[in-house]
mmCIF file of C-alpha atoms in Angstrom:
data_model
loop_
_atom_site.group_PDB
_atom_site.id
_atom_site.type_symbol
_atom_site.label_atom_id
_atom_site.label_comp_id
_atom_site.label_asym_id
_atom_site.label_seq_id
_atom_site.Cartn_x
_atom_site.Cartn_y
_atom_site.Cartn_z
ATOM 1 C CA UNK A 213 -12.670 30.810 30.742
ATOM 2 C CA UNK A 214 -9.614 29.739 28.688
ATOM 3 C CA UNK A 215 -8.107 27.961 31.698
ATOM 4 C CA UNK A 216 -11.409 26.169 32.352
ATOM 5 C CA UNK A 217 -11.595 25.062 28.733
ATOM 6 C CA UNK A 218 -8.007 23.785 28.788
ATOM 7 C CA UNK A 219 -8.704 21.957 32.017
ATOM 8 C CA UNK A 220 -11.790 20.327 30.561
ATOM 9 C CA UNK A 221 -9.826 19.284 27.464
ATOM 10 C CA UNK A 222 -7.046 17.757 29.546
ATOM 11 C CA UNK A 223 -9.600 16.011 31.713
ATOM 12 C CA UNK A 224 -11.307 14.525 28.659
ATOM 13 C CA UNK A 225 -7.989 13.253 27.330
ATOM 14 C CA UNK A 226 -7.120 11.650 30.662
ATOM 15 C CA UNK A 227 -10.535 9.988 30.877
ATOM 16 C CA UNK A 228 -10.190 8.791 27.289
ATOM 17 C CA UNK A 229 -6.755 7.282 27.984
ATOM 18 C CA UNK A 230 -8.067 5.606 31.130
ATOM 19 C CA UNK A 231 -10.920 4.055 29.150
ATOM 20 C CA UNK A 232 -8.483 2.713 26.545
ATOM 21 C CA UNK A 233 -6.386 1.048 29.256
ATOM 22 C CA UNK A 234 -9.015 -1.647 29.638
ATOM 23 C CA UNK A 235 -9.191 -2.425 25.919
ATOM 24 C CA UNK A 236 -7.070 -5.300 24.630
ATOM 25 C CA UNK A 237 -5.535 -5.162 21.164
ATOM 26 C CA UNK A 238 -4.292 -8.312 19.429
ATOM 27 C CA UNK A 239 -2.112 -7.570 16.372
ATOM 28 C CA UNK A 240 -1.572 -10.242 13.782
ATOM 29 C CA UNK A 241 1.241 -10.332 11.238
ATOM 30 C CA UNK A 242 2.395 -12.568 8.428
ATOM 31 C CA UNK A 243 5.110 -15.184 8.799
ATOM 32 C CA UNK A 244 7.516 -12.867 6.930
ATOM 33 C CA UNK A 245 9.881 -11.522 9.623
ATOM 34 C CA UNK A 246 10.423 -8.402 7.509
ATOM 35 C CA UNK A 247 6.808 -7.335 8.075
ATOM 36 C CA UNK A 248 7.230 -7.209 11.856
ATOM 37 C CA UNK A 249 8.633 -3.662 11.737
ATOM 38 C CA UNK A 250 5.527 -1.964 10.367
ATOM 39 C CA UNK A 251 3.297 -3.948 12.732
ATOM 40 C CA UNK A 252 5.399 -3.020 15.764
ATOM 41 C CA UNK A 253 5.227 0.687 14.948
ATOM 42 C CA UNK A 254 1.426 0.539 15.072
ATOM 43 C CA UNK A 255 1.455 -1.502 18.281
ATOM 44 C CA UNK A 256 3.768 0.929 20.051
ATOM 45 C CA UNK A 257 1.603 3.926 19.194
ATOM 46 C CA UNK A 258 -1.545 2.130 20.298
ATOM 47 C CA UNK A 259 0.207 1.540 23.623
ATOM 48 C CA UNK A 260 0.939 5.278 23.788
ATOM 49 C CA UNK A 261 -2.811 5.842 23.455
ATOM 50 C CA UNK A 262 -3.385 3.619 26.473
ATOM 51 C CA UNK A 263 -4.457 0.361 24.868
ATOM 52 C CA UNK A 264 -3.365 -2.994 26.286
ATOM 53 C CA UNK A 265 -1.487 -4.257 23.231
ATOM 54 C CA UNK A 266 -0.497 -7.928 23.153
ATOM 55 C CA UNK A 267 2.518 -9.303 21.270
ATOM 56 C CA UNK A 268 1.689 -9.916 17.607
ATOM 57 C CA UNK A 269 0.676 -13.413 16.566
ATOM 58 C CA UNK A 270 2.002 -14.843 13.307
ATOM 59 C CA UNK A 271 -0.225 -16.428 10.681
ATOM 60 C CA UNK A 272 -0.317 -16.783 6.935
ATOM 61 C CA UNK A 273 -2.197 -14.122 5.008
ATOM 62 C CA UNK A 274 -5.470 -16.048 4.688
ATOM 63 C CA UNK A 275 -5.634 -16.771 8.420
ATOM 64 C CA UNK A 276 -4.650 -13.188 9.201
ATOM 65 C CA UNK A 277 -7.561 -11.709 7.293
ATOM 66 C CA UNK A 278 -10.015 -14.260 8.677
ATOM 67 C CA UNK A 279 -8.833 -13.583 12.241
ATOM 68 C CA UNK A 280 -9.329 -9.829 11.963
ATOM 69 C CA UNK A 281 -12.719 -10.259 10.278
ATOM 70 C CA UNK A 282 -13.942 -12.512 13.093
ATOM 71 C CA UNK A 283 -12.481 -10.362 15.881
ATOM 72 C CA UNK A 284 -9.975 -12.986 17.013
ATOM 73 C CA UNK A 285 -7.333 -10.413 16.061
ATOM 74 C CA UNK A 286 -7.628 -6.619 16.061
ATOM 75 C CA UNK A 287 -5.552 -5.388 13.135
ATOM 76 C CA UNK A 288 -3.032 -6.276 10.465
ATOM 77 C CA UNK A 289 -0.630 -3.837 8.825
ATOM 78 C CA UNK A 290 0.021 -5.673 5.550
ATOM 79 C CA UNK A 291 -3.116 -5.217 3.444
ATOM 80 C CA UNK A 292 -1.689 -4.962 -0.088
ATOM 81 C CA UNK A 293 -4.111 -3.363 -2.512
ATOM 82 C CA UNK A 294 -4.871 -4.675 -5.098
ATOM 83 C CA UNK A 295 -2.655 -7.754 -4.550
ATOM 84 C CA UNK A 296 -4.742 -8.951 -1.584
ATOM 85 C CA UNK A 297 -8.070 -7.868 -3.059
ATOM 86 C CA UNK A 298 -9.415 -11.419 -3.172
ATOM 87 C CA UNK A 299 -8.416 -12.160 0.422
ATOM 88 C CA UNK A 300 -9.937 -8.901 1.642
ATOM 89 C CA UNK A 301 -13.232 -9.418 -0.174
ATOM 90 C CA UNK A 302 -13.578 -13.148 0.532
ATOM 91 C CA UNK A 303 -13.355 -12.534 4.288
ATOM 92 C CA UNK A 304 -15.990 -9.799 4.331
ATOM 93 C CA UNK A 305 -14.506 -6.697 2.738
ATOM 94 C CA UNK A 306 -15.855 -3.382 3.966
ATOM 95 C CA UNK A 307 -18.595 -5.062 5.998
ATOM 96 C CA UNK A 308 -16.019 -6.701 8.288
ATOM 97 C CA UNK A 309 -13.003 -4.411 8.039
ATOM 98 C CA UNK A 310 -12.108 -0.811 8.776
ATOM 99 C CA UNK A 311 -9.654 0.493 6.164
ATOM 100 C CA UNK A 312 -8.954 4.219 5.968
ATOM 101 C CA UNK A 313 -5.800 5.995 4.890
ATOM 102 C CA UNK A 314 -2.711 4.644 3.154
ATOM 103 C CA UNK A 315 0.153 3.303 5.276
ATOM 104 C CA UNK A 316 2.723 2.700 2.494
ATOM 105 C CA UNK A 317 2.809 3.738 -1.167
ATOM 106 C CA UNK A 318 4.918 2.648 -4.150
ATOM 107 C CA UNK A 319 5.052 -1.109 -3.533
ATOM 108 C CA UNK A 320 6.211 -2.684 -6.815
ATOM 109 C CA UNK A 321 6.538 -6.319 -7.925
ATOM 110 C CA UNK A 322 7.735 -8.226 -10.905
ATOM 111 C CA UNK A 323 10.241 -10.531 -12.582
ATOM 112 C CA UNK A 324 13.982 -9.937 -12.756
ATOM 113 C CA UNK A 325 17.044 -11.578 -14.326
ATOM 114 C CA UNK A 326 20.732 -10.938 -13.918
ATOM 115 C CA UNK A 327 22.015 -8.039 -16.004
ATOM 116 C CA UNK A 328 24.873 -10.004 -17.564
ATOM 117 C CA UNK A 329 22.500 -12.497 -19.188
ATOM 118 C CA UNK A 330 20.018 -9.778 -20.105
ATOM 119 C CA UNK A 331 22.690 -7.772 -21.920
ATOM 120 C CA UNK A 332 24.351 -10.755 -23.604
ATOM 121 C CA UNK A 333 21.139 -12.207 -25.056
ATOM 122 C CA UNK A 334 19.043 -9.037 -25.347
ATOM 123 C CA UNK A 335 16.356 -10.269 -22.951
ATOM 124 C CA UNK A 336 13.963 -7.505 -21.924
ATOM 125 C CA UNK A 337 10.577 -9.276 -21.851
ATOM 126 C CA UNK A 338 9.565 -12.460 -20.064
ATOM 127 C CA UNK A 339 7.710 -13.643 -23.183
ATOM 128 C CA UNK A 340 11.106 -14.174 -24.842
ATOM 129 C CA UNK A 341 11.484 -17.226 -22.621
ATOM 130 C CA UNK A 342 9.045 -19.068 -24.870
ATOM 131 C CA UNK A 343 12.243 -19.774 -26.800
ATOM 132 C CA UNK A 344 13.499 -23.041 -25.260
ATOM 133 C CA UNK A 345 17.126 -22.024 -25.832
ATOM 134 C CA UNK A 346 16.729 -18.810 -23.863
ATOM 135 C CA UNK A 347 14.669 -20.528 -21.172
ATOM 136 C CA UNK A 348 17.359 -23.181 -20.733
ATOM 137 C CA UNK A 349 19.802 -20.485 -19.648
ATOM 138 C CA UNK A 350 17.903 -20.284 -16.357
ATOM 139 C CA UNK A 351 17.632 -24.035 -15.799
ATOM 140 C CA UNK A 352 18.881 -24.923 -12.317
ATOM 141 C CA UNK A 353 17.624 -28.503 -11.998
ATOM 142 C CA UNK A 354 18.614 -29.991 -15.342
ATOM 143 C CA UNK A 355 15.183 -30.447 -16.928
ATOM 144 C CA UNK A 356 15.822 -27.898 -19.691
ATOM 145 C CA UNK A 357 13.159 -25.447 -18.439
ATOM 146 C CA UNK A 358 13.764 -22.068 -16.834
ATOM 147 C CA UNK A 359 13.363 -22.114 -13.061
ATOM 148 C CA UNK A 360 11.550 -19.037 -11.780
ATOM 149 C CA UNK A 361 12.169 -18.426 -8.085
ATOM 150 C CA UNK A 362 8.568 -17.655 -7.140
ATOM 151 C CA UNK A 363 6.403 -17.111 -4.109
ATOM 152 C CA UNK A 364 4.915 -19.149 -1.292
ATOM 153 C CA UNK A 365 1.754 -21.137 -1.984
ATOM 154 C CA UNK A 366 -1.227 -19.064 -0.839
ATOM 155 C CA UNK A 367 0.399 -15.694 -1.397
ATOM 156 C CA UNK A 368 -1.372 -13.176 -3.618
ATOM 157 C CA UNK A 369 1.432 -13.324 -6.192
ATOM 158 C CA UNK A 370 0.965 -17.079 -6.723
ATOM 159 C CA UNK A 371 -2.269 -16.667 -8.669
ATOM 160 C CA UNK A 372 -0.861 -13.867 -10.831
ATOM 161 C CA UNK A 373 2.362 -15.699 -11.696
ATOM 162 C CA UNK A 374 0.598 -18.953 -12.590
ATOM 163 C CA UNK A 375 -1.959 -17.084 -14.686
ATOM 164 C CA UNK A 376 0.713 -15.162 -16.564
ATOM 165 C CA UNK A 377 2.888 -18.179 -17.290
ATOM 166 C CA UNK A 378 -0.134 -19.830 -18.895
ATOM 167 C CA UNK A 379 -1.399 -16.703 -20.689
ATOM 168 C CA UNK A 380 1.982 -15.763 -22.123
ATOM 169 C CA UNK A 381 2.587 -19.306 -23.390
ATOM 170 C CA UNK A 382 5.407 -20.028 -20.962
ATOM 171 C CA UNK A 383 4.031 -23.119 -19.221
ATOM 172 C CA UNK A 384 6.140 -25.446 -21.377
ATOM 173 C CA UNK A 385 9.427 -23.597 -20.891
ATOM 174 C CA UNK A 386 9.252 -22.040 -17.387
ATOM 175 C CA UNK A 387 8.697 -23.748 -14.024
ATOM 176 C CA UNK A 388 7.322 -21.701 -11.127
ATOM 177 C CA UNK A 389 9.453 -22.907 -8.218
ATOM 178 C CA UNK A 390 7.481 -22.502 -4.983
ATOM 179 C CA UNK A 391 8.104 -23.167 -1.342
ATOM 180 C CA UNK A 392 9.643 -21.032 1.370
ATOM 181 C CA UNK A 393 10.534 -17.776 -0.365
ATOM 182 C CA UNK A 394 13.418 -16.982 1.970
ATOM 183 C CA UNK A 395 15.078 -20.302 1.141
ATOM 184 C CA UNK A 396 14.371 -20.040 -2.586
ATOM 185 C CA UNK A 397 15.724 -16.503 -2.895
ATOM 186 C CA UNK A 398 18.799 -17.445 -0.837
ATOM 187 C CA UNK A 399 19.563 -20.141 -3.429
ATOM 188 C CA UNK A 400 19.005 -17.577 -6.183
ATOM 189 C CA UNK A 401 21.492 -15.155 -4.637
ATOM 190 C CA UNK A 402 24.029 -17.971 -4.269
ATOM 191 C CA UNK A 403 23.659 -18.755 -7.981
ATOM 192 C CA UNK A 404 24.127 -15.083 -8.815
ATOM 193 C CA UNK A 405 27.335 -14.950 -6.774
ATOM 194 C CA UNK A 406 28.512 -18.024 -8.684
ATOM 195 C CA UNK A 407 27.941 -15.955 -11.854
ATOM 196 C CA UNK A 408 25.107 -18.174 -13.034
ATOM 197 C CA UNK A 409 21.942 -16.784 -14.699
ATOM 198 C CA UNK A 410 19.033 -16.136 -12.327
ATOM 199 C CA UNK A 411 15.305 -15.560 -12.859
ATOM 200 C CA UNK A 412 13.146 -14.584 -9.903
ATOM 201 C CA UNK A 413 10.056 -12.776 -8.648
ATOM 202 C CA UNK A 414 10.309 -10.175 -5.906
ATOM 203 C CA UNK A 415 8.609 -7.116 -4.497
ATOM 204 C CA UNK A 416 9.407 -3.850 -2.777
ATOM 205 C CA UNK A 417 9.762 -3.054 0.036
ATOM 206 C CA UNK A 418 12.044 -6.040 0.675
ATOM 207 C CA UNK A 419 15.756 -6.503 1.259
ATOM 208 C CA UNK A 420 16.347 -8.478 -1.947
ATOM 209 C CA UNK A 421 16.566 -5.329 -4.070
ATOM 210 C CA UNK A 422 19.316 -4.084 -1.788
ATOM 211 C CA UNK A 423 21.267 -7.304 -2.341
ATOM 212 C CA UNK A 424 20.559 -7.632 -6.073
ATOM 213 C CA UNK A 425 20.295 -4.015 -7.149
ATOM 214 C CA UNK A 426 18.002 -3.340 -10.152
ATOM 215 C CA UNK A 427 19.893 -1.569 -12.923
ATOM 216 C CA UNK A 428 23.249 -2.661 -11.530
ATOM 217 C CA UNK A 429 23.109 -6.383 -10.791
ATOM 218 C CA UNK A 430 19.733 -7.301 -12.271
ATOM 219 C CA UNK A 431 17.039 -5.872 -14.555
ATOM 220 C CA UNK A 432 13.247 -5.875 -14.432
ATOM 221 C CA UNK A 433 11.577 -7.845 -17.224
ATOM 222 C CA UNK A 434 8.552 -6.408 -18.936
ATOM 223 C CA UNK A 435 5.512 -8.461 -19.912
ATOM 224 C CA UNK A 436 3.933 -8.346 -23.400
ATOM 225 C CA UNK A 437 0.616 -6.988 -22.091
ATOM 226 C CA UNK A 438 -1.492 -6.797 -18.940
ATOM 227 C CA UNK A 439 -2.784 -10.229 -17.913
ATOM 228 C CA UNK A 440 -4.384 -10.562 -14.500
ATOM 229 C CA UNK A 441 -6.541 -13.372 -13.089
ATOM 230 C CA UNK A 442 -10.319 -13.104 -13.150
ATOM 231 C CA UNK A 443 -11.564 -10.564 -10.639
ATOM 232 C CA UNK A 444 -8.358 -8.546 -10.758
ATOM 233 C CA UNK A 445 -9.302 -5.828 -13.226
ATOM 234 C CA UNK A 446 -6.660 -3.179 -13.783
ATOM 235 C CA UNK A 447 -3.817 -1.996 -15.956
ATOM 236 C CA UNK A 448 -0.272 -2.954 -14.989
ATOM 237 C CA UNK A 449 1.375 -0.420 -17.291
ATOM 238 C CA UNK A 450 3.220 2.215 -15.280
ATOM 239 C CA UNK A 451 3.319 5.954 -15.883
ATOM 240 C CA UNK A 452 6.721 5.622 -17.574
ATOM 241 C CA UNK A 453 5.265 3.203 -20.133
ATOM 242 C CA UNK A 454 6.904 0.110 -18.647
ATOM 243 C CA UNK A 455 4.781 -2.933 -17.880
ATOM 244 C CA UNK A 456 6.159 -5.346 -15.302
ATOM 245 C CA UNK A 457 2.984 -7.409 -15.013
ATOM 246 C CA UNK A 458 1.833 -6.272 -11.585
ATOM 247 C CA UNK A 459 -0.130 -3.231 -10.505
ATOM 248 C CA UNK A 460 1.610 -0.736 -8.263
ATOM 249 C CA UNK A 461 0.345 -1.468 -4.771
ATOM 250 C CA UNK A 462 -0.480 0.518 -1.679
ATOM 251 C CA UNK A 463 -0.400 -0.998 1.791
ATOM 252 C CA UNK A 464 -3.055 -0.344 4.422
ATOM 253 C CA UNK A 465 -3.661 -0.989 8.093
ATOM 254 C CA UNK A 466 -6.836 -3.047 8.309
ATOM 255 C CA UNK A 467 -8.747 -3.425 11.564
ATOM 256 C CA UNK A 468 -11.806 -5.276 12.767
ATOM 257 C CA UNK A 469 -14.724 -2.970 11.949
ATOM 258 C CA UNK A 470 -16.469 -3.424 15.290
ATOM 259 C CA UNK A 471 -13.291 -2.553 17.157
ATOM 260 C CA UNK A 472 -12.714 0.552 15.025
ATOM 261 C CA UNK A 473 -16.267 1.781 15.554
ATOM 262 C CA UNK A 474 -15.961 1.329 19.312
ATOM 263 C CA UNK A 475 -12.478 2.884 19.432
ATOM 264 C CA UNK A 476 -12.350 6.054 17.341
ATOM 265 C CA UNK A 477 -8.909 7.001 18.669
ATOM 266 C CA UNK A 478 -7.385 3.784 17.383
ATOM 267 C CA UNK A 479 -9.297 4.122 14.113
ATOM 268 C CA UNK A 480 -7.945 7.642 13.639
ATOM 269 C CA UNK A 481 -4.401 6.455 14.296
ATOM 270 C CA UNK A 482 -4.780 3.706 11.678
ATOM 271 C CA UNK A 483 -5.933 6.303 9.154
ATOM 272 C CA UNK A 484 -3.186 8.824 9.949
ATOM 273 C CA UNK A 485 -0.047 6.658 10.040
ATOM 274 C CA UNK A 486 2.220 6.749 7.000
ATOM 275 C CA UNK A 487 5.529 4.935 6.576
ATOM 276 C CA UNK A 488 7.971 5.780 3.749
ATOM 277 C CA UNK A 489 8.754 2.692 1.699
ATOM 278 C CA UNK A 490 12.479 3.420 1.749
ATOM 279 C CA UNK A 491 12.467 3.321 5.557
ATOM 280 C CA UNK A 492 11.155 -0.255 5.343
ATOM 281 C CA UNK A 493 13.882 -1.126 2.830
ATOM 282 C CA UNK A 494 16.538 0.259 5.183
ATOM 283 C CA UNK A 495 15.171 -1.639 8.174
ATOM 284 C CA UNK A 496 14.858 -4.869 6.170
ATOM 285 C CA UNK A 497 18.458 -4.398 5.065
ATOM 286 C CA UNK A 498 19.560 -4.233 8.698
ATOM 287 C CA UNK A 499 17.743 -7.511 9.309
ATOM 288 C CA UNK A 500 19.557 -9.091 6.372
ATOM 289 C CA UNK A 501 22.860 -7.971 7.919
ATOM 290 C CA UNK A 502 22.051 -9.931 11.079
ATOM 291 C CA UNK A 503 19.975 -7.493 13.128
ATOM 292 C CA UNK A 504 16.962 -9.786 12.934
ATOM 293 C CA UNK A 505 16.216 -10.723 16.537
ATOM 294 C CA UNK A 506 13.033 -9.412 18.213
ATOM 295 C CA UNK A 507 15.169 -7.058 20.332
ATOM 296 C CA UNK A 508 16.765 -5.683 17.157
ATOM 297 C CA UNK A 509 13.401 -4.997 15.514
ATOM 298 C CA UNK A 510 12.201 -3.377 18.740
ATOM 299 C CA UNK A 511 15.251 -1.120 18.681
ATOM 300 C CA UNK A 512 14.645 -0.239 15.023
ATOM 301 C CA UNK A 513 11.034 0.705 15.773
ATOM 302 C CA UNK A 514 12.006 2.840 18.766
ATOM 303 C CA UNK A 515 14.661 4.621 16.694
ATOM 304 C CA UNK A 516 12.170 5.359 13.914
ATOM 305 C CA UNK A 517 9.610 6.772 16.345
ATOM 306 C CA UNK A 518 12.249 8.915 18.047
ATOM 307 C CA UNK A 519 13.550 10.167 14.695
ATOM 308 C CA UNK A 520 10.032 11.234 13.636
ATOM 309 C CA UNK A 521 8.949 12.619 16.995
ATOM 310 C CA UNK A 522 7.031 15.657 15.701
ATOM 311 C CA UNK A 523 5.131 13.615 13.125
ATOM 312 C CA UNK A 524 4.322 10.889 15.653
ATOM 313 C CA UNK A 525 3.095 13.430 18.213
ATOM 314 C CA UNK A 526 0.807 14.921 15.566
ATOM 315 C CA UNK A 527 -0.691 11.480 14.871
ATOM 316 C CA UNK A 528 -1.233 10.873 18.571
ATOM 317 C CA UNK A 529 -2.816 14.297 19.079
ATOM 318 C CA UNK A 530 -5.255 13.709 16.236
ATOM 319 C CA UNK A 531 -6.032 10.224 17.529
ATOM 320 C CA UNK A 532 -6.734 11.440 21.065
ATOM 321 C CA UNK A 533 -9.032 14.137 19.717
ATOM 322 C CA UNK A 534 -11.117 11.675 17.688
ATOM 323 C CA UNK A 535 -14.687 11.177 18.828
#
């Protein structure tokens, strides 16, 4: 009887894998190259389950959410909660998306300045930059206002930063410099190496905090109180009492709801996968060092999966058993 049962189980798994082979999966990822790693890990495991996984398409966040909601794409692996709350809800929320489990925890954001300037002038809170003399320390274009290296137009952080600059009374002394973040932060790092004051926004996981190390090279600035845009209720004060202006985020894999309902194995995989934030930092650091070609990222993903073989096999077993 035991042998018959095992045979039936194996047969069911083989039939399930065969059925998946005819199902196409279209991943979508943001235009940030550093987010390709977490997307590729999901794609590779879906392939292990038997799905026909296409190369990921790049799109900005708004298009990414809309594509998954409509079914033009299958999943995205960069749903920041609560940072992307408005994007998630505006494109259908739980009626259009499947979102179970937490892929990444401990994603922080905020404002930083170089430690030398912070120590010399006693700057610990961004509201201190209402003082034109202190703000002028971070002026990089000669207009007398502090230049904050900010985020791309359309990103979730844009709305928060603009709201806070206005709410904290900083609109007259601080300019939110926007554009391509990679280019803006590269200029910021160059200024730092030239021993000039720097003021910038960043997030983790991302390679910047490996280049400008908080506590050593730079310091986080607190905000005077929680101030989030309308519709973004929450408290940004952390457990240690610090308040950096942004809620601690989790990251989720979000899939088209119809696809998830029709493919319980894939849905289970999405819910089970978990990626340590430090592993993303390490991989992003390798990209910053020049290992940033598609073949490099593929190699990084393969190495991670091999290094976590037992965990990965457990995910796959649970996914295959899903009904």
